[in-house]
């Protein structure tokens, strides 16, 4: 049996830039709370990077979605069109606000929402589209924005996984009314836990700042006209974020190199669908390196992941579709809807170790073990 040291983790961040230096500055100055100067600096630099006017740092990417949905005024009776294949944070934010998620299936090649299905899901109650860039390639934003324009919908862009990605050269995070990011350690920029809302609309930015900070009244503290949350990011987290942001291009280049190397190593395994290296509007940033088992493979992703874990290879399953979530079924959402592509991805897809710290040697070991699944 291989020893524990040889385990290839599914993710490992790289923290060898200015992270330690900036964290030490927090400790030396005593600025560790959300009032510290790195928070504002991180917000400003991040907003510039994604070509937005305002950045509002929050405690995680799910919280960013919660605040964004409320800031857009979505609530009872409103419908929000979104992908079936995504993380629960997207639908949860809509449901918590009292609105209803309406699902579209995925594109089998890019794994992003099938934009061609959006128009058929529109009803008189549709108020917004929530776009989610999944696993590395951007959604076709031109089509989404044209529909939003035609019908007067708001657009929320969940760019949690898309740091540094672009769509026809324009940054992900710069589209629609409001965009959100996550800085969980598996993201290209990490703060441990963290998130960011970006927008060009000063009112949305102000609303999000209020929601982030318990909706404190600016005239009299501890008097509240509305209910917010404590979603504040600390100066310590922002210090990490700033150092990571400084090296985003380097981290992106690493991930792209990794994606290309995995593709080269796995290319001849014909029963595995690999991530699309590019689409007409972008090159894959390989947020994660996902693989999908072909129908000819007699077992599901669960079994593949179990066997790889036995060979000291860490993996993660793909998302589980929103219409198959027990919590939403109990709430009476989605009835007997079927989204076959999302259902198949959930059962046949998983991702390989994908962290920025992964070495070529580790990738070769991963692929050797993947190969053994099919002999
Ligand atoms: C598409 C997407 N949206 C939102 C989130 C939630 O972010 P967080 O884990 O920071 O709450 C994630 C997390 O991975 C995500 O992948």
JSON list of N, CA, C and O in Angstrom, two decimals, residues 182-226:
[
{"chain": "A", "resi": 182, "resn": "UNK", "atom": "N", "xyz": [-16.10, 33.68, -5.63]},
{"chain": "A", "resi": 182, "resn": "UNK", "atom": "CA", "xyz": [-15.75, 32.96, -4.40]},
{"chain": "A", "resi": 182, "resn": "UNK", "atom": "C", "xyz": [-14.22, 32.93, -4.28]},
{"chain": "A", "resi": 182, "resn": "UNK", "atom": "O", "xyz": [-13.52, 32.86, -5.29]},
{"chain": "A", "resi": 183, "resn": "UNK", "atom": "N", "xyz": [-13.72, 32.94, -3.05]},
{"chain": "A", "resi": 183, "resn": "UNK", "atom": "CA", "xyz": [-12.28, 32.83, -2.82]},
{"chain": "A", "resi": 183, "resn": "UNK", "atom": "C", "xyz": [-11.95, 31.62, -1.95]},
{"chain": "A", "resi": 183, "resn": "UNK", "atom": "O", "xyz": [-11.00, 31.63, -1.17]},
{"chain": "A", "resi": 184, "resn": "UNK", "atom": "N", "xyz": [-12.78, 30.58, -2.05]},
{"chain": "A", "resi": 184, "resn": "UNK", "atom": "CA", "xyz": [-12.49, 29.33, -1.36]},
{"chain": "A", "resi": 184, "resn": "UNK", "atom": "C", "xyz": [-11.13, 28.80, -1.87]},
{"chain": "A", "resi": 184, "resn": "UNK", "atom": "O", "xyz": [-10.73, 29.12, -2.99]},
{"chain": "A", "resi": 185, "resn": "UNK", "atom": "N", "xyz": [-10.40, 27.99, -1.07]},
{"chain": "A", "resi": 185, "resn": "UNK", "atom": "CA", "xyz": [-9.03, 27.61, -1.47]},
{"chain": "A", "resi": 185, "resn": "UNK", "atom": "C", "xyz": [-8.89, 26.87, -2.81]},
{"chain": "A", "resi": 185, "resn": "UNK", "atom": "O", "xyz": [-7.79, 26.78, -3.35]},
{"chain": "A", "resi": 186, "resn": "UNK", "atom": "N", "xyz": [-9.98, 26.33, -3.34]},
{"chain": "A", "resi": 186, "resn": "UNK", "atom": "CA", "xyz": [-9.82, 25.70, -4.66]},
{"chain": "A", "resi": 186, "resn": "UNK", "atom": "C", "xyz": [-9.97, 26.70, -5.79]},
{"chain": "A", "resi": 186, "resn": "UNK", "atom": "O", "xyz": [-9.92, 26.32, -6.96]},
{"chain": "A", "resi": 187, "resn": "UNK", "atom": "N", "xyz": [-10.14, 27.99, -5.49]},
{"chain": "A", "resi": 187, "resn": "UNK", "atom": "CA", "xyz": [-10.29, 29.00, -6.54]},
{"chain": "A", "resi": 187, "resn": "UNK", "atom": "C", "xyz": [-8.93, 29.57, -6.95]},
{"chain": "A", "resi": 187, "resn": "UNK", "atom": "O", "xyz": [-7.95, 29.45, -6.21]},
{"chain": "A", "resi": 188, "resn": "UNK", "atom": "N", "xyz": [-8.89, 30.20, -8.13]},
{"chain": "A", "resi": 188, "resn": "UNK", "atom": "CA", "xyz": [-7.62, 30.74, -8.62]},
{"chain": "A", "resi": 188, "resn": "UNK", "atom": "C", "xyz": [-7.08, 31.85, -7.73]},
{"chain": "A", "resi": 188, "resn": "UNK", "atom": "O", "xyz": [-5.89, 32.12, -7.71]},
{"chain": "A", "resi": 189, "resn": "UNK", "atom": "N", "xyz": [-7.97, 32.53, -7.02]},
{"chain": "A", "resi": 189, "resn": "UNK", "atom": "CA", "xyz": [-7.57, 33.51, -6.00]},
{"chain": "A", "resi": 189, "resn": "UNK", "atom": "C", "xyz": [-8.25, 33.07, -4.72]},
{"chain": "A", "resi": 189, "resn": "UNK", "atom": "O", "xyz": [-9.48, 32.91, -4.70]},
{"chain": "A", "resi": 190, "resn": "UNK", "atom": "N", "xyz": [-7.48, 32.84, -3.67]},
{"chain": "A", "resi": 190, "resn": "UNK", "atom": "CA", "xyz": [-8.13, 32.38, -2.43]},
{"chain": "A", "resi": 190, "resn": "UNK", "atom": "C", "xyz": [-7.83, 33.30, -1.25]},
{"chain": "A", "resi": 190, "resn": "UNK", "atom": "O", "xyz": [-6.77, 33.93, -1.17]},
{"chain": "A", "resi": 191, "resn": "UNK", "atom": "N", "xyz": [-8.81, 33.37, -0.35]},
{"chain": "A", "resi": 191, "resn": "UNK", "atom": "CA", "xyz": [-8.62, 34.08, 0.92]},
{"chain": "A", "resi": 191, "resn": "UNK", "atom": "C", "xyz": [-8.92, 33.12, 2.08]},
{"chain": "A", "resi": 191, "resn": "UNK", "atom": "O", "xyz": [-9.22, 33.56, 3.18]},
{"chain": "A", "resi": 192, "resn": "UNK", "atom": "N", "xyz": [-8.91, 31.83, 1.81]},
{"chain": "A", "resi": 192, "resn": "UNK", "atom": "CA", "xyz": [-9.32, 30.84, 2.81]},
{"chain": "A", "resi": 192, "resn": "UNK", "atom": "C", "xyz": [-10.83, 30.64, 2.69]},
{"chain": "A", "resi": 192, "resn": "UNK", "atom": "O", "xyz": [-11.29, 29.62, 2.19]},
{"chain": "A", "resi": 193, "resn": "UNK", "atom": "N", "xyz": [-11.58, 31.58, 3.18]},
{"chain": "A", "resi": 193, "resn": "UNK", "atom": "CA", "xyz": [-13.01, 31.72, 2.86]},
{"chain": "A", "resi": 193, "resn": "UNK", "atom": "C", "xyz": [-13.17, 33.17, 2.42]},
{"chain": "A", "resi": 193, "resn": "UNK", "atom": "O", "xyz": [-12.52, 34.06, 2.96]},
{"chain": "A", "resi": 194, "resn": "UNK", "atom": "N", "xyz": [-14.04, 33.42, 1.48]},
{"chain": "A", "resi": 194, "resn": "UNK", "atom": "CA", "xyz": [-14.24, 34.80, 1.06]},
{"chain": "A", "resi": 194, "resn": "UNK", "atom": "C", "xyz": [-15.02, 34.89, -0.23]},
{"chain": "A", "resi": 194, "resn": "UNK", "atom": "O", "xyz": [-15.22, 33.88, -0.92]},
{"chain": "A", "resi": 195, "resn": "UNK", "atom": "N", "xyz": [-15.47, 36.08, -0.55]},
{"chain": "A", "resi": 195, "resn": "UNK", "atom": "CA", "xyz": [-16.21, 36.29, -1.78]},
{"chain": "A", "resi": 195, "resn": "UNK", "atom": "C", "xyz": [-16.21, 37.76, -2.14]},
{"chain": "A", "resi": 195, "resn": "UNK", "atom": "O", "xyz": [-15.74, 38.60, -1.36]},
{"chain": "A", "resi": 196, "resn": "UNK", "atom": "N", "xyz": [-16.72, 38.08, -3.32]},
{"chain": "A", "resi": 196, "resn": "UNK", "atom": "CA", "xyz": [-16.77, 39.48, -3.77]},
{"chain": "A", "resi": 196, "resn": "UNK", "atom": "C", "xyz": [-17.99, 39.67, -4.66]},
{"chain": "A", "resi": 196, "resn": "UNK", "atom": "O", "xyz": [-18.33, 38.81, -5.46]},
{"chain": "A", "resi": 197, "resn": "UNK", "atom": "N", "xyz": [-18.63, 40.82, -4.46]},
{"chain": "A", "resi": 197, "resn": "UNK", "atom": "CA", "xyz": [-19.71, 41.24, -5.37]},
{"chain": "A", "resi": 197, "resn": "UNK", "atom": "C", "xyz": [-19.13, 42.40, -6.16]},
{"chain": "A", "resi": 197, "resn": "UNK", "atom": "O", "xyz": [-18.52, 43.30, -5.57]},
{"chain": "A", "resi": 198, "resn": "UNK", "atom": "N", "xyz": [-19.31, 42.40, -7.47]},
{"chain": "A", "resi": 198, "resn": "UNK", "atom": "CA", "xyz": [-18.85, 43.53, -8.28]},
{"chain": "A", "resi": 198, "resn": "UNK", "atom": "C", "xyz": [-20.00, 44.02, -9.14]},
{"chain": "A", "resi": 198, "resn": "UNK", "atom": "O", "xyz": [-20.85, 43.23, -9.58]},
{"chain": "A", "resi": 199, "resn": "UNK", "atom": "N", "xyz": [-20.02, 45.32, -9.37]},
{"chain": "A", "resi": 199, "resn": "UNK", "atom": "CA", "xyz": [-21.11, 45.93, -10.14]},
{"chain": "A", "resi": 199, "resn": "UNK", "atom": "C", "xyz": [-20.66, 47.30, -10.63]},
{"chain": "A", "resi": 199, "resn": "UNK", "atom": "O", "xyz": [-19.70, 47.86, -10.11]},
{"chain": "A", "resi": 200, "resn": "UNK", "atom": "N", "xyz": [-21.39, 47.84, -11.62]},
{"chain": "A", "resi": 200, "resn": "UNK", "atom": "CA", "xyz": [-21.14, 49.22, -12.06]},
{"chain": "A", "resi": 200, "resn": "UNK", "atom": "C", "xyz": [-22.20, 50.16, -11.50]},
{"chain": "A", "resi": 200, "resn": "UNK", "atom": "O", "xyz": [-22.15, 51.36, -11.74]},
{"chain": "A", "resi": 201, "resn": "UNK", "atom": "N", "xyz": [-23.17, 49.60, -10.78]},
{"chain": "A", "resi": 201, "resn": "UNK", "atom": "CA", "xyz": [-24.31, 50.39, -10.32]},
{"chain": "A", "resi": 201, "resn": "UNK", "atom": "C", "xyz": [-24.09, 50.82, -8.86]},
{"chain": "A", "resi": 201, "resn": "UNK", "atom": "O", "xyz": [-24.04, 49.98, -7.96]},
{"chain": "A", "resi": 202, "resn": "UNK", "atom": "N", "xyz": [-23.97, 52.13, -8.63]},
{"chain": "A", "resi": 202, "resn": "UNK", "atom": "CA", "xyz": [-23.66, 52.58, -7.26]},
{"chain": "A", "resi": 202, "resn": "UNK", "atom": "C", "xyz": [-24.73, 52.18, -6.25]},
{"chain": "A", "resi": 202, "resn": "UNK", "atom": "O", "xyz": [-24.43, 51.93, -5.08]},
{"chain": "A", "resi": 203, "resn": "UNK", "atom": "N", "xyz": [-25.99, 52.10, -6.70]},
{"chain": "A", "resi": 203, "resn": "UNK", "atom": "CA", "xyz": [-27.06, 51.74, -5.75]},
{"chain": "A", "resi": 203, "resn": "UNK", "atom": "C", "xyz": [-26.97, 50.27, -5.35]},
{"chain": "A", "resi": 203, "resn": "UNK", "atom": "O", "xyz": [-27.19, 49.93, -4.18]},
{"chain": "A", "resi": 204, "resn": "UNK", "atom": "N", "xyz": [-26.67, 49.42, -6.32]},
{"chain": "A", "resi": 204, "resn": "UNK", "atom": "CA", "xyz": [-26.52, 47.99, -5.98]},
{"chain": "A", "resi": 204, "resn": "UNK", "atom": "C", "xyz": [-25.33, 47.83, -5.03]},
{"chain": "A", "resi": 204, "resn": "UNK", "atom": "O", "xyz": [-25.41, 47.09, -4.03]},
{"chain": "A", "resi": 205, "resn": "UNK", "atom": "N", "xyz": [-24.24, 48.54, -5.31]},
{"chain": "A", "resi": 205, "resn": "UNK", "atom": "CA", "xyz": [-23.05, 48.43, -4.45]},
{"chain": "A", "resi": 205, "resn": "UNK", "atom": "C", "xyz": [-23.39, 48.88, -3.03]},
{"chain": "A", "resi": 205, "resn": "UNK", "atom": "O", "xyz": [-23.05, 48.20, -2.05]},
{"chain": "A", "resi": 206, "resn": "UNK", "atom": "N", "xyz": [-24.12, 49.99, -2.92]},
{"chain": "A", "resi": 206, "resn": "UNK", "atom": "CA", "xyz": [-24.47, 50.52, -1.60]},
{"chain": "A", "resi": 206, "resn": "UNK", "atom": "C", "xyz": [-25.38, 49.54, -0.85]},
{"chain": "A", "resi": 206, "resn": "UNK", "atom": "O", "xyz": [-25.23, 49.30, 0.34]},
{"chain": "A", "resi": 207, "resn": "UNK", "atom": "N", "xyz": [-26.34, 48.99, -1.59]},
{"chain": "A", "resi": 207, "resn": "UNK", "atom": "CA", "xyz": [-27.26, 48.01, -0.99]},
{"chain": "A", "resi": 207, "resn": "UNK", "atom": "C", "xyz": [-26.48, 46.80, -0.47]},
{"chain": "A", "resi": 207, "resn": "UNK", "atom": "O", "xyz": [-26.72, 46.32, 0.63]},
{"chain": "A", "resi": 208, "resn": "UNK", "atom": "N", "xyz": [-25.53, 46.33, -1.27]},
{"chain": "A", "resi": 208, "resn": "UNK", "atom": "CA", "xyz": [-24.74, 45.16, -0.85]},
{"chain": "A", "resi": 208, "resn": "UNK", "atom": "C", "xyz": [-23.89, 45.49, 0.37]},
{"chain": "A", "resi": 208, "resn": "UNK", "atom": "O", "xyz": [-23.74, 44.66, 1.26]},
{"chain": "A", "resi": 209, "resn": "UNK", "atom": "N", "xyz": [-23.34, 46.71, 0.40]},
{"chain": "A", "resi": 209, "resn": "UNK", "atom": "CA", "xyz": [-22.55, 47.09, 1.59]},
{"chain": "A", "resi": 209, "resn": "UNK", "atom": "C", "xyz": [-23.42, 47.07, 2.84]},
{"chain": "A", "resi": 209, "resn": "UNK", "atom": "O", "xyz": [-23.02, 46.62, 3.90]},
{"chain": "A", "resi": 210, "resn": "UNK", "atom": "N", "xyz": [-24.64, 47.54, 2.70]},
{"chain": "A", "resi": 210, "resn": "UNK", "atom": "CA", "xyz": [-25.57, 47.52, 3.83]},
{"chain": "A", "resi": 210, "resn": "UNK", "atom": "C", "xyz": [-25.92, 46.10, 4.24]},
{"chain": "A", "resi": 210, "resn": "UNK", "atom": "O", "xyz": [-25.85, 45.75, 5.42]},
{"chain": "A", "resi": 211, "resn": "UNK", "atom": "N", "xyz": [-26.26, 45.27, 3.26]},
{"chain": "A", "resi": 211, "resn": "UNK", "atom": "CA", "xyz": [-26.64, 43.88, 3.56]},
{"chain": "A", "resi": 211, "resn": "UNK", "atom": "C", "xyz": [-25.49, 43.12, 4.22]},
{"chain": "A", "resi": 211, "resn": "UNK", "atom": "O", "xyz": [-25.70, 42.25, 5.06]},
{"chain": "A", "resi": 212, "resn": "UNK", "atom": "N", "xyz": [-24.27, 43.46, 3.80]},
{"chain": "A", "resi": 212, "resn": "UNK", "atom": "CA", "xyz": [-23.08, 42.80, 4.37]},
{"chain": "A", "resi": 212, "resn": "UNK", "atom": "C", "xyz": [-22.91, 43.15, 5.84]},
{"chain": "A", "resi": 212, "resn": "UNK", "atom": "O", "xyz": [-22.35, 42.37, 6.61]},
{"chain": "A", "resi": 213, "resn": "UNK", "atom": "N", "xyz": [-23.37, 44.31, 6.23]},
{"chain": "A", "resi": 213, "resn": "UNK", "atom": "CA", "xyz": [-23.06, 44.81, 7.57]},
{"chain": "A", "resi": 213, "resn": "UNK", "atom": "C", "xyz": [-24.34, 45.08, 8.37]},
{"chain": "A", "resi": 213, "resn": "UNK", "atom": "O", "xyz": [-24.51, 46.17, 8.93]},
{"chain": "A", "resi": 214, "resn": "UNK", "atom": "N", "xyz": [-25.23, 44.08, 8.39]},
{"chain": "A", "resi": 214, "resn": "UNK", "atom": "CA", "xyz": [-26.44, 44.12, 9.25]},
{"chain": "A", "resi": 214, "resn": "UNK", "atom": "C", "xyz": [-27.37, 45.29, 8.97]},
{"chain": "A", "resi": 214, "resn": "UNK", "atom": "O", "xyz": [-28.24, 45.61, 9.78]},
{"chain": "A", "resi": 215, "resn": "UNK", "atom": "N", "xyz": [-27.18, 45.94, 7.80]},
{"chain": "A", "resi": 215, "resn": "UNK", "atom": "CA", "xyz": [-27.99, 47.13, 7.45]},
{"chain": "A", "resi": 215, "resn": "UNK", "atom": "C", "xyz": [-27.97, 48.18, 8.56]},
{"chain": "A", "resi": 215, "resn": "UNK", "atom": "O", "xyz": [-29.00, 48.75, 8.92]},
{"chain": "A", "resi": 216, "resn": "UNK", "atom": "N", "xyz": [-26.78, 48.43, 9.08]},
{"chain": "A", "resi": 216, "resn": "UNK", "atom": "CA", "xyz": [-26.65, 49.51, 10.07]},
{"chain": "A", "resi": 216, "resn": "UNK", "atom": "C", "xyz": [-27.10, 50.83, 9.44]},
{"chain": "A", "resi": 216, "resn": "UNK", "atom": "O", "xyz": [-26.78, 51.11, 8.28]},
{"chain": "A", "resi": 217, "resn": "UNK", "atom": "N", "xyz": [-27.78, 51.62, 10.21]},
{"chain": "A", "resi": 217, "resn": "UNK", "atom": "CA", "xyz": [-28.22, 52.93, 9.74]},
{"chain": "A", "resi": 217, "resn": "UNK", "atom": "C", "xyz": [-27.05, 53.90, 9.84]},
{"chain": "A", "resi": 217, "resn": "UNK", "atom": "O", "xyz": [-26.36, 53.94, 10.86]},
{"chain": "A", "resi": 218, "resn": "UNK", "atom": "N", "xyz": [-26.80, 54.67, 8.77]},
{"chain": "A", "resi": 218, "resn": "UNK", "atom": "CA", "xyz": [-25.63, 55.56, 8.81]},
{"chain": "A", "resi": 218, "resn": "UNK", "atom": "C", "xyz": [-25.85, 56.73, 9.78]},
{"chain": "A", "resi": 218, "resn": "UNK", "atom": "O", "xyz": [-24.90, 57.34, 10.26]},
{"chain": "A", "resi": 219, "resn": "UNK", "atom": "N", "xyz": [-27.11, 57.08, 10.05]},
{"chain": "A", "resi": 219, "resn": "UNK", "atom": "CA", "xyz": [-27.36, 58.21, 10.96]},
{"chain": "A", "resi": 219, "resn": "UNK", "atom": "C", "xyz": [-27.28, 57.81, 12.44]},
{"chain": "A", "resi": 219, "resn": "UNK", "atom": "O", "xyz": [-26.79, 58.55, 13.27]},
{"chain": "A", "resi": 220, "resn": "UNK", "atom": "N", "xyz": [-27.81, 56.64, 12.77]},
{"chain": "A", "resi": 220, "resn": "UNK", "atom": "CA", "xyz": [-27.81, 56.21, 14.17]},
{"chain": "A", "resi": 220, "resn": "UNK", "atom": "C", "xyz": [-27.49, 54.72, 14.21]},
{"chain": "A", "resi": 220, "resn": "UNK", "atom": "O", "xyz": [-28.32, 53.90, 13.80]},
{"chain": "A", "resi": 221, "resn": "UNK", "atom": "N", "xyz": [-26.27, 54.39, 14.65]},
{"chain": "A", "resi": 221, "resn": "UNK", "atom": "CA", "xyz": [-25.87, 53.00, 14.75]},
{"chain": "A", "resi": 221, "resn": "UNK", "atom": "C", "xyz": [-26.83, 52.25, 15.67]},
{"chain": "A", "resi": 221, "resn": "UNK", "atom": "O", "xyz": [-27.36, 52.83, 16.63]},
{"chain": "A", "resi": 222, "resn": "UNK", "atom": "N", "xyz": [-27.06, 51.00, 15.37]},
{"chain": "A", "resi": 222, "resn": "UNK", "atom": "CA", "xyz": [-27.97, 50.10, 16.12]},
{"chain": "A", "resi": 222, "resn": "UNK", "atom": "C", "xyz": [-29.44, 50.40, 15.88]},
{"chain": "A", "resi": 222, "resn": "UNK", "atom": "O", "xyz": [-30.31, 49.90, 16.61]},
{"chain": "A", "resi": 223, "resn": "UNK", "atom": "N", "xyz": [-29.72, 51.25, 14.88]},
{"chain": "A", "resi": 223, "resn": "UNK", "atom": "CA", "xyz": [-31.11, 51.41, 14.42]},
{"chain": "A", "resi": 223, "resn": "UNK", "atom": "C", "xyz": [-31.15, 50.83, 13.00]},
{"chain": "A", "resi": 223, "resn": "UNK", "atom": "O", "xyz": [-30.29, 51.15, 12.18]},
{"chain": "A", "resi": 224, "resn": "UNK", "atom": "N", "xyz": [-32.12, 49.96, 12.75]},
{"chain": "A", "resi": 224, "resn": "UNK", "atom": "CA", "xyz": [-32.11, 49.23, 11.47]},
{"chain": "A", "resi": 224, "resn": "UNK", "atom": "C", "xyz": [-33.45, 49.37, 10.75]},
{"chain": "A", "resi": 224, "resn": "UNK", "atom": "O", "xyz": [-34.49, 49.07, 11.31]},
{"chain": "A", "resi": 225, "resn": "UNK", "atom": "N", "xyz": [-33.38, 49.79, 9.49]},
{"chain": "A", "resi": 225, "resn": "UNK", "atom": "CA", "xyz": [-34.59, 49.90, 8.66]},
{"chain": "A", "resi": 225, "resn": "UNK", "atom": "C", "xyz": [-34.84, 48.60, 7.89]},
{"chain": "A", "resi": 225, "resn": "UNK", "atom": "O", "xyz": [-35.89, 48.39, 7.34]},
{"chain": "A", "resi": 226, "resn": "UNK", "atom": "N", "xyz": [-33.81, 47.77, 7.79]},
{"chain": "A", "resi": 226, "resn": "UNK", "atom": "CA", "xyz": [-33.93, 46.51, 7.05]},
{"chain": "A", "resi": 226, "resn": "UNK", "atom": "C", "xyz": [-33.05, 45.47, 7.72]},
{"chain": "A", "resi": 226, "resn": "UNK", "atom": "O", "xyz": [-32.23, 45.79, 8.58]}
]
